[in-house]
XYZ file of C-alpha atoms in Angstrom:
346
model
C 14.239 48.015 -34.943
C 13.205 44.490 -34.036
C 11.634 42.543 -36.853
C 8.665 40.360 -35.922
C 6.974 37.695 -37.983
C 3.717 35.828 -37.797
C 3.877 32.360 -36.263
C 2.255 29.919 -38.672
C -0.057 27.378 -37.033
C -2.916 25.345 -38.431
C -5.062 28.330 -37.593
C -3.005 30.857 -39.547
C -2.488 28.501 -42.455
C -6.206 28.060 -42.986
C -7.259 31.678 -42.832
C -5.713 32.724 -46.175
C -4.437 36.040 -44.979
C -5.716 38.724 -42.671
C -8.768 39.727 -44.660
C -10.790 37.759 -47.167
C -11.825 40.866 -49.033
C -12.375 44.570 -48.650
C -15.598 44.092 -46.699
C -15.355 40.501 -45.452
C -13.266 39.693 -42.408
C -11.725 36.296 -41.925
C -12.886 34.464 -38.771
C -9.610 35.393 -37.064
C -9.991 39.103 -37.739
C -13.675 38.967 -36.846
C -12.581 37.587 -33.478
C -10.007 40.374 -33.149
C -12.525 43.091 -34.042
C -15.003 41.724 -31.511
C -12.405 41.979 -28.731
C -11.252 45.386 -29.925
C -14.806 46.733 -29.884
C -14.913 46.000 -26.149
C -11.627 47.806 -25.559
C -11.636 50.681 -27.993
C -9.519 52.881 -25.713
C -6.754 50.347 -25.088
C -3.906 49.007 -27.203
C -4.963 45.407 -27.830
C -2.226 42.761 -27.757
C -3.634 39.707 -29.538
C -1.868 36.394 -28.871
C -1.203 34.562 -32.106
C 1.155 31.637 -31.669
C 4.538 32.846 -30.429
C 3.700 36.541 -30.783
C 1.337 39.171 -29.496
C 0.135 40.861 -32.658
C -1.200 44.424 -32.890
C -3.374 45.449 -35.823
C -4.771 48.549 -37.515
C -4.492 51.972 -35.890
C -3.167 50.345 -32.718
C -0.214 49.041 -34.719
C 0.512 52.476 -36.195
C 0.526 53.948 -32.697
C 2.451 51.199 -30.954
C 5.177 50.317 -33.471
C 7.358 53.432 -32.983
C 6.890 53.313 -29.194
C 7.837 49.631 -29.008
C 10.591 50.119 -31.593
C 9.417 47.239 -33.756
C 8.807 47.141 -37.484
C 5.409 48.226 -38.790
C 4.363 45.928 -41.619
C 1.097 45.126 -43.323
C -0.722 42.073 -44.586
C -3.283 42.627 -47.346
C -3.516 46.303 -46.471
C -3.866 45.810 -42.698
C -1.091 47.527 -40.642
C 0.426 45.189 -38.083
C 3.340 44.715 -35.739
C 4.150 42.233 -33.020
C 6.325 41.330 -30.059
C 7.478 37.878 -28.879
C 5.228 36.436 -26.177
C 8.180 35.636 -23.910
C 9.345 39.282 -23.993
C 5.991 40.924 -23.305
C 7.111 42.328 -19.946
C 9.835 44.310 -21.735
C 7.329 46.062 -23.950
C 4.343 46.817 -21.743
C 6.200 49.483 -19.688
C 6.959 51.400 -22.887
C 3.246 51.784 -23.609
C 2.389 52.599 -19.987
C 5.023 55.341 -19.881
C 3.258 56.982 -22.822
C -0.039 56.905 -20.875
C -1.606 54.074 -22.888
C -3.597 51.253 -21.355
C -3.025 47.717 -22.604
C -5.561 44.911 -23.091
C -4.031 41.436 -23.356
C -5.942 38.780 -25.301
C -4.713 35.248 -24.629
C -5.325 31.916 -26.334
C -7.673 29.903 -24.147
C -6.980 26.566 -25.807
C -4.097 24.725 -27.425
C -3.795 25.821 -31.090
C -2.533 22.373 -32.097
C -5.740 20.676 -30.977
C -8.267 23.462 -31.592
C -10.809 22.986 -34.347
C -11.091 26.155 -36.371
C -10.337 29.467 -34.699
C -8.592 29.258 -31.337
C -10.717 30.654 -28.499
C -9.356 33.940 -27.166
C -10.449 36.491 -24.624
C -9.153 39.499 -22.722
C -7.476 38.204 -19.577
C -5.918 41.426 -18.325
C -6.217 45.168 -18.800
C -3.145 47.006 -17.560
C -2.796 50.688 -16.794
C -0.067 52.578 -14.955
C -2.035 52.440 -11.705
C -3.170 48.794 -11.867
C 0.132 46.964 -12.331
C 0.388 43.652 -10.476
C 3.473 42.185 -12.118
C 6.360 42.341 -9.634
C 9.000 42.844 -12.306
C 7.244 46.035 -13.446
C 7.200 47.534 -9.941
C 9.835 49.084 -7.694
C 9.714 46.919 -4.598
C 10.410 49.700 -2.071
C 8.071 52.243 -3.666
C 4.282 52.255 -3.794
C 2.469 52.345 -7.111
C -0.598 54.440 -6.342
C -3.806 54.690 -8.327
C -5.165 58.047 -7.143
C -8.715 59.402 -7.434
C -9.654 63.068 -7.005
C -13.314 63.926 -6.381
C -13.874 67.682 -6.665
C -16.725 69.436 -4.884
C -19.182 71.419 -7.005
C -17.533 74.724 -6.044
C -13.992 73.321 -6.531
C -13.016 74.396 -3.004
C -12.540 70.913 -1.553
C -11.506 67.575 -2.987
C -11.633 63.986 -1.835
C -8.419 62.077 -2.423
C -8.134 58.281 -2.437
C -4.988 56.271 -3.108
C -4.776 52.526 -3.714
C -1.676 50.445 -4.266
C -3.323 47.414 -5.807
C -0.122 45.368 -5.503
C 0.047 45.752 -1.702
C -3.569 46.505 -0.792
C -2.748 49.842 0.857
C -5.886 51.975 0.489
C -6.344 55.410 2.072
C -8.698 58.350 1.598
C -8.718 61.934 2.827
C -10.079 65.379 2.063
C -8.069 68.396 0.971
C -9.025 72.077 1.142
C -7.813 73.344 -2.201
C -7.256 77.039 -1.536
C -6.604 79.617 -4.221
C -3.539 77.948 -5.750
C -4.427 74.251 -5.209
C -1.000 73.804 -3.590
C -2.263 71.375 -0.930
C -3.592 69.030 -3.613
C -0.429 69.401 -5.696
C 1.766 68.571 -2.717
C -0.212 65.466 -1.787
C -0.208 64.213 -5.396
C 3.565 64.726 -5.420
C 4.069 62.898 -2.097
C 2.015 59.971 -3.351
C 4.020 59.924 -6.582
C 0.776 58.941 -8.324
C 1.104 56.480 -11.198
C -2.374 57.232 -12.579
C -5.062 59.738 -11.644
C -8.841 59.410 -11.831
C -10.929 62.601 -11.945
C -14.662 63.036 -11.491
C -14.518 66.188 -13.617
C -12.047 68.223 -15.616
C -10.763 71.360 -13.892
C -8.732 73.244 -16.529
C -6.954 75.617 -14.135
C -5.148 72.774 -12.389
C -4.109 70.718 -15.403
C -0.420 71.693 -14.912
C -0.465 69.795 -11.591
C -0.689 66.443 -13.317
C 2.657 66.853 -15.105
C 2.229 64.046 -17.622
C 0.600 61.538 -15.254
C -1.994 59.391 -17.094
C -5.527 60.694 -16.475
C -8.875 58.935 -16.645
C -12.291 60.436 -16.013
C -14.713 58.540 -13.756
C -18.205 60.007 -13.632
C -20.004 60.499 -10.330
C -22.734 58.216 -11.699
C -20.276 55.385 -12.283
C -18.761 55.831 -8.815
C -22.256 55.741 -7.295
C -22.658 52.138 -8.482
C -20.229 51.151 -5.711
C -22.248 50.712 -2.544
C -20.784 51.713 0.811
C -21.338 48.157 2.025
C -18.639 47.032 -0.398
C -16.028 48.662 1.849
C -17.005 47.175 5.224
C -16.036 50.485 6.817
C -14.888 50.350 10.440
C -16.816 53.483 11.406
C -19.420 54.517 8.786
C -20.513 57.477 10.918
C -16.994 58.968 10.730
C -16.986 58.682 6.950
C -20.213 60.673 6.740
C -18.173 63.696 7.788
C -15.960 63.251 4.725
C -18.290 62.534 1.778
C -15.734 63.523 -0.862
C -13.152 61.125 0.558
C -15.733 58.347 0.343
C -16.634 59.350 -3.213
C -12.961 59.209 -4.237
C -12.658 55.730 -2.692
C -15.701 54.635 -4.696
C -14.105 56.005 -7.879
C -11.025 53.887 -7.276
C -13.119 50.794 -6.621
C -15.267 51.342 -9.726
C -12.136 51.636 -11.865
C -10.553 48.506 -10.405
C -13.817 46.622 -10.986
C -13.610 47.513 -14.673
C -9.876 46.920 -15.108
C -9.035 44.008 -12.813
C -12.295 42.573 -11.449
C -10.490 39.564 -9.984
C -8.801 41.890 -7.462
C -11.992 43.440 -6.058
C -12.856 40.664 -3.554
C -9.425 41.007 -1.931
C -9.470 44.803 -1.565
C -9.150 45.991 2.003
C -11.492 48.719 3.273
C -10.029 52.210 2.796
C -8.517 53.863 5.848
C -9.530 57.447 6.569
C -6.428 59.613 6.694
C -6.294 63.046 8.324
C -3.692 65.129 6.515
C -3.666 67.722 9.299
C -1.930 65.185 11.557
C 1.254 65.215 9.467
C 3.620 67.946 8.367
C 2.765 69.214 4.883
C 6.102 68.997 3.088
C 5.738 70.452 -0.395
C 7.502 69.147 -3.469
C 10.189 71.844 -3.350
C 11.039 71.099 0.292
C 11.339 67.369 -0.372
C 13.637 68.103 -3.311
C 15.754 70.805 -1.609
C 16.306 68.721 1.521
C 17.229 65.756 -0.704
C 14.925 63.509 1.296
C 14.284 60.984 -1.479
C 16.717 61.987 -4.247
C 19.882 64.030 -4.475
C 20.015 67.300 -6.394
C 23.064 66.202 -8.401
C 21.730 63.482 -10.667
C 18.205 62.884 -9.326
C 18.937 59.400 -7.961
C 18.506 58.137 -4.407
C 22.284 58.026 -3.873
C 23.404 60.189 -0.925
C 19.797 61.086 -0.100
C 18.381 61.040 3.422
C 16.338 57.972 2.476
C 19.404 56.007 1.393
C 21.297 57.049 4.541
C 18.533 55.816 6.848
C 17.262 52.836 4.893
C 18.507 49.645 6.529
C 15.210 47.870 5.905
C 15.415 44.319 4.606
C 11.884 43.917 3.222
C 9.996 45.825 0.518
C 7.176 46.678 2.934
C 9.658 48.074 5.430
C 11.238 50.229 2.747
C 7.857 51.579 1.668
C 6.906 52.381 5.263
C 10.142 54.242 5.967
C 9.736 56.284 2.790
C 6.189 57.191 3.791
C 7.325 58.266 7.267
C 10.082 60.511 5.898
C 7.812 62.549 3.636
C 4.988 62.733 6.207
C 6.581 63.693 9.552
C 4.233 63.403 12.508
C 3.075 66.550 14.317
C 1.338 65.266 17.449
C 3.655 64.526 20.352
C 1.747 61.461 21.543
C 1.989 59.869 18.072
C 5.714 60.602 17.883
C 6.277 59.058 21.313
C 4.205 56.008 20.395
C 6.298 55.439 17.278
C 9.542 55.805 19.242
C 8.341 53.292 21.829
C 7.658 50.758 19.085
C 11.081 51.289 17.567
C 12.684 50.944 21.001
C 10.768 47.716 21.673
C 12.035 46.027 18.527
C 15.587 47.311 19.131
C 15.606 45.757 22.596
C 13.818 42.575 21.492
C 16.075 41.913 18.534
C 15.507 38.183 18.873
C 11.994 38.670 17.496
């Protein structure tokens, strides 16, 4: 267990503890509670000097996950992690399906008069990671939205990798066993899933993936004009795909609003144009991982992957689990490969 301590600054020295009394909060804790009230569903990491401190129920939840000591100051549970090691700890919370709100100091504590100004600068969830060191460079990190029809026979599916800008949407006919949806979720290797409604009979499909519910009303606040769609008339044929794309955009607006202006328009994807490899087939053919220890060693992907850039690696992986079906598309891809093989100087 890693022991953490409070960094004493002029701010901490003047506040005389965490709480002034049973009912009176110190200015520091009043500031904390104000930020926490805006992010009740996230674990709030509150920058205090050289540490990110976690208080109250958040501390009780986070301490065993982060493997740090849970202490208390004047009856208030607390724990903390060093600011320079934050990127070691955030993945531990994300893996347990928690979202994290990071409150930073907005001014120098040594020159601040009174309480240092702080605000939430980042809300991180499994599907909205931007930090390169938290991502696998040759794998996408997809935030996936599923918009079910009223009769639960069809679903819109949108997937956004916020770190690369890849944004696609499609529609899936669910069928009696929802296998088509399960297979596509598996191929995407979704990091986080947004749902417009709970459908109890398909809960086993999610297999521990963090879930968030986005109401149709909230998604409707995203106007179609926000996407700058190439062919709006084509999208009218796939209203659930468009709804799922709006769900993704609404969620990103709430979590990382600074990323919204740079989002590319979603691309309409037709799943019938690719071979529907199910999860079992991908595993049995050892396309991405071997059946011995579950790593990529001796898999088809490792055998073929001579790519030298992350984007090339992600593209190859996508091609392997979505083989083309139409002859003209296959020939077009082969011609492109042949061109670059012959024009190696490029």
